Tab-separated table of C-alpha atoms and ligand atoms in Angstrom:
chain	number	residue	atom	x	y	z
A	422	UNK	CA	0.000	0.000	0.000
A	423	UNK	CA	1.353	3.376	-0.996
A	424	UNK	CA	1.378	6.023	1.717
A	425	UNK	CA	0.071	9.412	0.644
A	426	UNK	CA	2.024	11.876	2.780
A	427	UNK	CA	-0.527	14.362	4.095
A	428	UNK	CA	1.110	17.798	4.062
A	429	UNK	CA	-2.122	19.483	5.044
A	430	UNK	CA	-2.397	17.555	8.315
A	431	UNK	CA	1.359	17.766	8.958
A	432	UNK	CA	1.405	21.548	8.458
A	433	UNK	CA	-1.697	22.053	10.626
A	434	UNK	CA	0.047	20.175	13.402
A	435	UNK	CA	3.266	22.191	12.939
A	436	UNK	CA	1.344	25.491	12.960
A	437	UNK	CA	-0.387	24.413	16.163
A	438	UNK	CA	3.009	23.714	17.769
A	439	UNK	CA	4.337	27.094	16.615
A	440	UNK	CA	1.263	28.893	18.029
A	441	UNK	CA	1.857	27.156	21.366
A	442	UNK	CA	5.506	28.294	21.395
A	443	UNK	CA	4.586	31.839	20.350
A	444	UNK	CA	2.196	32.007	23.315
A	445	UNK	CA	5.069	30.934	25.585
A	446	UNK	CA	7.533	33.575	24.329
A	447	UNK	CA	4.825	36.209	24.691
A	448	UNK	CA	4.062	35.142	28.236
A	449	UNK	CA	7.607	34.476	29.453
A	450	UNK	CA	9.578	37.131	27.561
A	451	UNK	CA	6.972	39.684	26.379
A	452	UNK	CA	8.081	39.151	22.774
A	453	UNK	CA	5.520	39.061	19.978
A	454	UNK	CA	7.266	37.739	16.866
A	455	UNK	CA	6.623	40.004	13.867
A	456	UNK	CA	6.866	39.141	10.188
A	457	UNK	CA	7.032	41.803	7.464
A	458	UNK	CA	6.124	40.706	3.944
A	459	UNK	CA	6.959	42.985	1.035
A	460	UNK	CA	5.144	42.579	-2.274
A	461	UNK	CA	6.131	44.623	-5.307
A	462	UNK	CA	3.600	44.623	-8.131
A	463	UNK	CA	0.400	42.709	-8.759
A	464	UNK	CA	1.443	39.179	-9.745
A	465	UNK	CA	-1.791	37.238	-8.996
A	466	UNK	CA	-0.077	34.111	-7.608
A	467	UNK	CA	2.136	36.264	-5.344
A	468	UNK	CA	-0.924	38.159	-4.084
A	469	UNK	CA	-2.577	34.877	-3.085
A	470	UNK	CA	0.577	33.695	-1.271
A	471	UNK	CA	1.029	37.008	0.545
A	472	UNK	CA	-2.590	37.038	1.740
A	473	UNK	CA	-2.228	33.503	2.978
A	474	UNK	CA	1.029	34.290	4.760
A	475	UNK	CA	-0.535	37.277	6.552
A	476	UNK	CA	-3.537	35.231	7.692
A	477	UNK	CA	-1.506	32.295	8.985
A	478	UNK	CA	1.001	34.604	10.713
A	479	UNK	CA	-1.825	36.171	12.712
A	480	UNK	CA	-3.416	32.799	13.441
A	481	UNK	CA	-0.109	31.716	14.993
A	482	UNK	CA	-0.298	34.737	17.345
A	483	UNK	CA	2.397	36.748	15.559
A	484	UNK	CA	2.228	40.284	14.197
A	485	UNK	CA	1.946	40.548	10.430
A	486	UNK	CA	3.095	43.651	8.555
A	487	UNK	CA	2.258	43.825	4.868
A	488	UNK	CA	3.933	46.299	2.521
A	489	UNK	CA	2.407	46.421	-0.935
A	490	UNK	CA	4.352	48.519	-3.383
A	491	UNK	CA	3.543	49.582	-6.903
A	492	UNK	CA	5.181	47.601	-9.753
A	493	UNK	CA	7.024	50.783	-10.777
A	494	UNK	CA	8.690	51.208	-7.355
A	495	UNK	CA	12.390	51.987	-7.763
A	496	UNK	CA	15.062	49.701	-6.373
A	497	UNK	CA	16.255	52.612	-4.226
A	498	UNK	CA	12.822	53.003	-2.594
A	499	UNK	CA	12.564	49.247	-2.009
A	500	UNK	CA	16.026	49.212	-0.384
A	501	UNK	CA	14.966	52.176	1.784
A	502	UNK	CA	11.942	50.235	3.051
A	503	UNK	CA	14.081	47.171	3.776
A	504	UNK	CA	16.531	49.364	5.706
A	505	UNK	CA	13.626	50.661	7.840
A	506	UNK	CA	12.438	47.113	8.494
A	507	UNK	CA	15.988	45.981	9.337
A	508	UNK	CA	16.012	48.688	12.028
A	509	UNK	CA	12.488	48.144	13.343
A	510	UNK	CA	12.640	46.283	16.690
A	511	UNK	CA	9.078	44.942	16.245
A	512	UNK	CA	10.040	43.172	13.010
A	513	UNK	CA	11.904	39.877	13.448
A	514	UNK	CA	11.414	38.419	9.980
A	515	UNK	CA	11.457	40.067	6.558
A	516	UNK	CA	10.298	38.348	3.394
A	517	UNK	CA	10.444	40.019	0.002
A	518	UNK	CA	8.110	38.087	-2.275
A	519	UNK	CA	9.788	36.842	-5.456
A	520	UNK	CA	9.772	37.272	-8.388
A	521	UNK	CA	10.515	41.006	-8.393
A	522	UNK	CA	9.878	43.246	-11.423
A	523	UNK	CA	12.635	43.109	-14.067
A	524	UNK	CA	14.095	46.540	-13.279
A	525	UNK	CA	15.025	45.395	-9.751
A	526	UNK	CA	18.202	43.431	-8.997
A	527	UNK	CA	16.852	40.463	-7.030
A	528	UNK	CA	20.203	39.469	-5.565
A	529	UNK	CA	20.916	42.985	-4.290
A	530	UNK	CA	17.506	43.090	-2.598
A	531	UNK	CA	17.800	39.613	-1.049
A	532	UNK	CA	21.172	40.474	0.438
A	533	UNK	CA	20.001	43.848	1.751
A	534	UNK	CA	17.743	42.042	4.228
A	535	UNK	CA	19.647	41.597	7.481
A	536	UNK	CA	20.825	37.952	7.727
A	537	UNK	CA	19.375	38.001	11.276
A	538	UNK	CA	15.905	38.836	9.904
A	539	UNK	CA	16.109	36.683	6.769
A	540	UNK	CA	13.286	34.117	7.064
A	541	UNK	CA	13.671	32.763	3.514
A	542	UNK	CA	17.228	31.519	4.056
A	543	UNK	CA	18.208	33.254	0.815
A	544	UNK	CA	20.802	35.659	2.281
A	545	UNK	CA	24.340	34.654	1.285
A	546	UNK	CA	25.351	34.150	4.894
A	547	UNK	CA	22.481	31.699	5.485
A	548	UNK	CA	23.209	29.977	2.147
A	549	UNK	CA	26.835	29.655	3.279
A	550	UNK	CA	25.856	28.258	6.667
A	551	UNK	CA	23.709	25.591	5.044
A	552	UNK	CA	26.445	24.704	2.580
A	553	UNK	CA	28.921	23.991	5.411
A	554	UNK	CA	26.248	22.125	7.398
A	555	UNK	CA	26.098	24.781	10.157
A	556	UNK	CA	22.978	25.923	12.028
A	557	UNK	CA	21.066	28.730	10.330
A	558	UNK	CA	17.842	29.650	8.607
A	559	UNK	CA	16.889	27.073	5.971
A	560	UNK	CA	14.673	27.913	2.944
A	561	UNK	CA	11.048	27.072	3.729
A	562	UNK	CA	10.153	24.616	0.939
A	563	UNK	CA	13.216	22.377	1.364
A	564	UNK	CA	12.811	22.561	5.156
A	565	UNK	CA	9.184	21.427	4.919
A	566	UNK	CA	10.145	18.661	2.485
A	567	UNK	CA	12.869	17.437	4.824
A	568	UNK	CA	10.501	17.454	7.834
A	569	UNK	CA	8.094	15.184	5.929
A	570	UNK	CA	10.899	12.895	4.739
A	571	UNK	CA	12.267	12.439	8.264
A	572	UNK	CA	8.817	11.922	9.689
A	573	UNK	CA	8.158	9.190	7.142
A	574	UNK	CA	11.573	7.529	6.885
A	575	UNK	CA	13.343	8.311	10.162
A	576	UNK	CA	17.095	8.022	9.593
A	577	UNK	CA	18.032	8.893	5.983
A	578	UNK	CA	21.682	8.018	6.372
A	579	UNK	CA	23.183	6.101	3.434
A	580	UNK	CA	20.128	6.466	1.207
A	581	UNK	CA	20.462	7.471	-2.428
A	582	UNK	CA	18.629	10.713	-3.131
A	583	UNK	CA	18.035	12.594	-6.360
A	584	UNK	CA	16.889	16.196	-6.594
A	585	UNK	CA	15.495	17.043	-10.010
A	586	UNK	CA	15.996	20.810	-10.404
A	587	UNK	CA	18.865	23.080	-9.378
A	588	UNK	CA	17.159	26.331	-8.338
A	589	UNK	CA	18.584	28.442	-5.525
A	590	UNK	CA	15.182	28.417	-3.781
A	591	UNK	CA	14.584	24.649	-3.743
A	592	UNK	CA	16.973	22.326	-5.621
A	593	UNK	CA	20.318	23.428	-4.215
A	594	UNK	CA	19.240	23.871	-0.568
A	595	UNK	CA	17.306	20.559	-0.739
A	596	UNK	CA	20.468	18.800	-1.902
A	597	UNK	CA	22.442	20.422	0.935
A	598	UNK	CA	19.874	19.226	3.506
A	599	UNK	CA	19.936	15.672	2.123
A	600	UNK	CA	23.741	15.691	2.247
A	601	UNK	CA	23.584	16.895	5.859
A	602	UNK	CA	21.448	13.813	6.588
A	603	UNK	CA	24.223	11.655	5.045
A	604	UNK	CA	22.395	10.744	1.867
A	605	UNK	CA	24.310	10.140	-1.363
A	606	UNK	CA	22.947	12.999	-3.416
A	607	UNK	CA	22.559	13.549	-7.153
A	608	UNK	CA	21.377	16.899	-8.501
A	609	UNK	CA	19.766	16.436	-11.897
A	610	UNK	CA	18.859	19.200	-14.334
A	611	UNK	CA	17.986	19.927	-17.943
A	612	UNK	CA	21.402	18.735	-19.188
A	613	UNK	CA	21.412	15.473	-17.228
A	614	UNK	CA	21.917	12.428	-19.468
A	615	UNK	CA	19.461	9.554	-19.015
A	616	UNK	CA	17.357	11.345	-16.410
A	617	UNK	CA	14.900	8.408	-16.048
A	618	UNK	CA	17.837	6.040	-15.405
A	619	UNK	CA	19.317	8.408	-12.785
A	620	UNK	CA	15.920	8.702	-11.074
A	621	UNK	CA	15.468	4.909	-10.988
A	622	UNK	CA	18.553	4.602	-8.726
A	623	UNK	CA	17.096	6.797	-6.002
A	624	UNK	CA	15.520	5.784	-2.692
A	625	UNK	CA	14.362	9.407	-2.336
A	626	UNK	CA	13.245	11.510	-5.291
A	627	UNK	CA	12.556	15.224	-4.922
A	628	UNK	CA	11.026	16.831	-8.014
A	629	UNK	CA	11.432	20.617	-8.248
A	630	UNK	CA	11.595	21.533	-11.915
A	631	UNK	CA	8.317	23.344	-12.532
A	632	UNK	CA	7.276	21.061	-15.418
A	633	UNK	CA	3.843	19.505	-15.131
A	634	UNK	CA	3.897	15.720	-14.613
A	635	UNK	CA	7.400	15.337	-16.036
A	636	UNK	CA	8.508	12.502	-13.738
A	637	UNK	CA	6.727	9.281	-14.785
A	638	UNK	CA	5.976	6.187	-12.756
A	639	UNK	CA	8.542	4.087	-14.624
A	640	UNK	CA	11.283	6.574	-13.597
A	641	UNK	CA	10.752	5.627	-9.959
A	642	UNK	CA	12.512	2.869	-8.045
A	643	UNK	CA	9.947	0.505	-6.500
A	644	UNK	CA	9.576	1.394	-2.832
A	645	UNK	CA	11.061	4.894	-3.167
A	646	UNK	CA	9.775	7.973	-1.342
A	647	UNK	CA	8.702	10.785	-3.673
A	648	UNK	CA	8.462	14.450	-2.713
A	649	UNK	CA	6.734	16.543	-5.361
A	650	UNK	CA	7.518	20.242	-4.988
A	651	UNK	CA	5.872	21.298	-8.257
A	652	UNK	CA	2.682	23.341	-8.360
A	653	UNK	CA	1.555	23.713	-11.981
A	654	UNK	CA	-1.827	24.816	-13.221
A	655	UNK	CA	-2.875	22.984	-16.375
A	656	UNK	CA	-5.927	23.129	-18.560
A	657	UNK	CA	-8.427	20.267	-18.780
A	658	UNK	CA	-10.082	19.298	-22.052
A	659	UNK	CA	-13.263	21.167	-21.060
A	660	UNK	CA	-11.358	24.426	-20.492
A	661	UNK	CA	-11.354	24.254	-16.675
A	662	UNK	CA	-7.995	24.090	-14.879
A	663	UNK	CA	-6.426	21.928	-12.188
A	664	UNK	CA	-3.203	21.826	-10.176
A	665	UNK	CA	-0.646	19.110	-10.837
A	666	UNK	CA	2.857	18.494	-9.587
A	667	UNK	CA	6.110	17.757	-11.408
A	668	UNK	CA	5.368	14.034	-10.946
A	669	UNK	CA	2.677	12.071	-12.764
A	670	UNK	CA	0.835	11.126	-9.587
A	671	UNK	CA	-1.250	8.150	-10.770
A	672	UNK	CA	1.621	6.159	-12.289
A	673	UNK	CA	4.128	7.195	-9.579
A	674	UNK	CA	1.817	6.162	-6.736
A	675	UNK	CA	1.710	2.621	-8.157
A	676	UNK	CA	5.486	2.257	-7.760
A	677	UNK	CA	6.493	4.475	-4.814
A	678	UNK	CA	6.158	3.429	-1.183
A	679	UNK	CA	5.205	6.984	-0.268
A	680	UNK	CA	4.404	10.151	-2.198
A	681	UNK	CA	3.253	13.701	-1.538
A	682	UNK	CA	0.126	14.773	-3.449
A	683	UNK	CA	-0.440	18.077	-5.261
A	684	UNK	CA	-2.230	19.952	-3.866
A	685	UNK	CA	-1.974	19.056	-0.184
A	686	UNK	CA	1.647	17.887	-0.011
A	687	UNK	CA	4.660	20.188	0.144
A	688	UNK	CA	2.634	23.373	-0.547
A	689	UNK	CA	1.037	23.810	2.891
A	690	UNK	CA	4.375	23.072	4.595
A	691	UNK	CA	6.063	26.131	3.065
A	692	UNK	CA	4.113	28.760	5.025
A	693	UNK	CA	4.264	26.660	8.209
A	694	UNK	CA	8.061	26.659	7.848
A	695	UNK	CA	8.048	30.411	7.290
A	696	UNK	CA	6.334	30.776	10.679
A	697	UNK	CA	8.882	28.359	12.155
A	698	UNK	CA	11.738	30.510	10.793
A	699	UNK	CA	10.134	33.731	12.055
A	700	UNK	CA	9.819	32.327	15.571
A	701	UNK	CA	13.434	31.160	15.405
A	702	UNK	CA	14.689	34.630	14.358
A	703	UNK	CA	12.518	36.407	16.974
A	704	UNK	CA	14.030	34.247	19.717
A	705	UNK	CA	17.569	34.598	18.389
A	706	UNK	CA	17.335	38.398	18.051
A	707	UNK	CA	16.185	38.567	21.684
A	708	UNK	CA	18.739	36.089	22.984
A	709	UNK	CA	16.168	33.539	24.206
A	710	UNK	CA	15.816	29.851	23.410
A	711	UNK	CA	12.940	28.662	21.223
A	712	UNK	CA	10.579	26.946	23.716
A	713	UNK	CA	10.446	23.135	23.627
B	279	GUN	N1	8.232	33.128	-4.374
B	279	GUN	C1	7.977	31.812	-4.538
B	279	GUN	N2	8.458	31.100	-3.494
B	279	GUN	C2	9.024	31.994	-2.650
B	279	GUN	C3	9.669	31.875	-1.397
B	279	GUN	O1	9.847	30.788	-0.834
B	279	GUN	N3	10.096	33.047	-0.843
B	279	GUN	C4	9.943	34.249	-1.448
B	279	GUN	N4	10.427	35.327	-0.839
B	279	GUN	N5	9.337	34.397	-2.615
B	279	GUN	C5	8.880	33.269	-3.204
């Protein structure tokens, strides 16, 4: 029997735990963690994410600060806002929603956020920490994926893992996390030769390429665990749309021992991990331990 890994239930549980810990830091240390989210422009998917982030931040008992800027905002004005947030003692986490408009240098903006308030784990100093296996803030989607993998598999040591996709947001940090857990890690990408053959070697397959249903069932090693990071909207024959992952779920579920669905797999874990990172930064900035 294939296990369908329920990210919705897992994330609800995690958010409940975070809310409990937030209540403790409020009560014991008079700290209310605060998360500032900056959105530049009107990208519809980003607007949905930002709304959802604000709602879940408040539900966890944290303060949510939303900054919505016009698509024509200059890089200088955006950097000015980030500087204000870096210096605001009520703000413990800053997230600048990506993608940014073309006239803005994404890397410059990401690295202008104080590493101590970076809740995305995108700042070079947090990227560096992860790459040497040190403690730090870990990008939310890979962190959520790893939490589900460990919950399902326990010790990952010695397992063969493949990450399909080499983005800075998911593929690379996911590979670093798997390496930290002593997996033997392959990072596959568009130039990889015999991608199906590479995938068939893996005990753990993480798909993060952004191509609808690219990974087929016969690419998967029988008994493997599959984490599908993709969220792609595709059109049905009747003109309606539906969400699918980067893995062809039906065929993959016949072969894998466990698989995350889309929707309801990795997706809900991302915001829960953002709250986790915000609580971690709020405690660190105030020199207190995150409650058990
Ligand atoms: N856009 C899509 N995913 C993310 C994310 O994890 N963080 C930020 N800041 N923007 C995103």
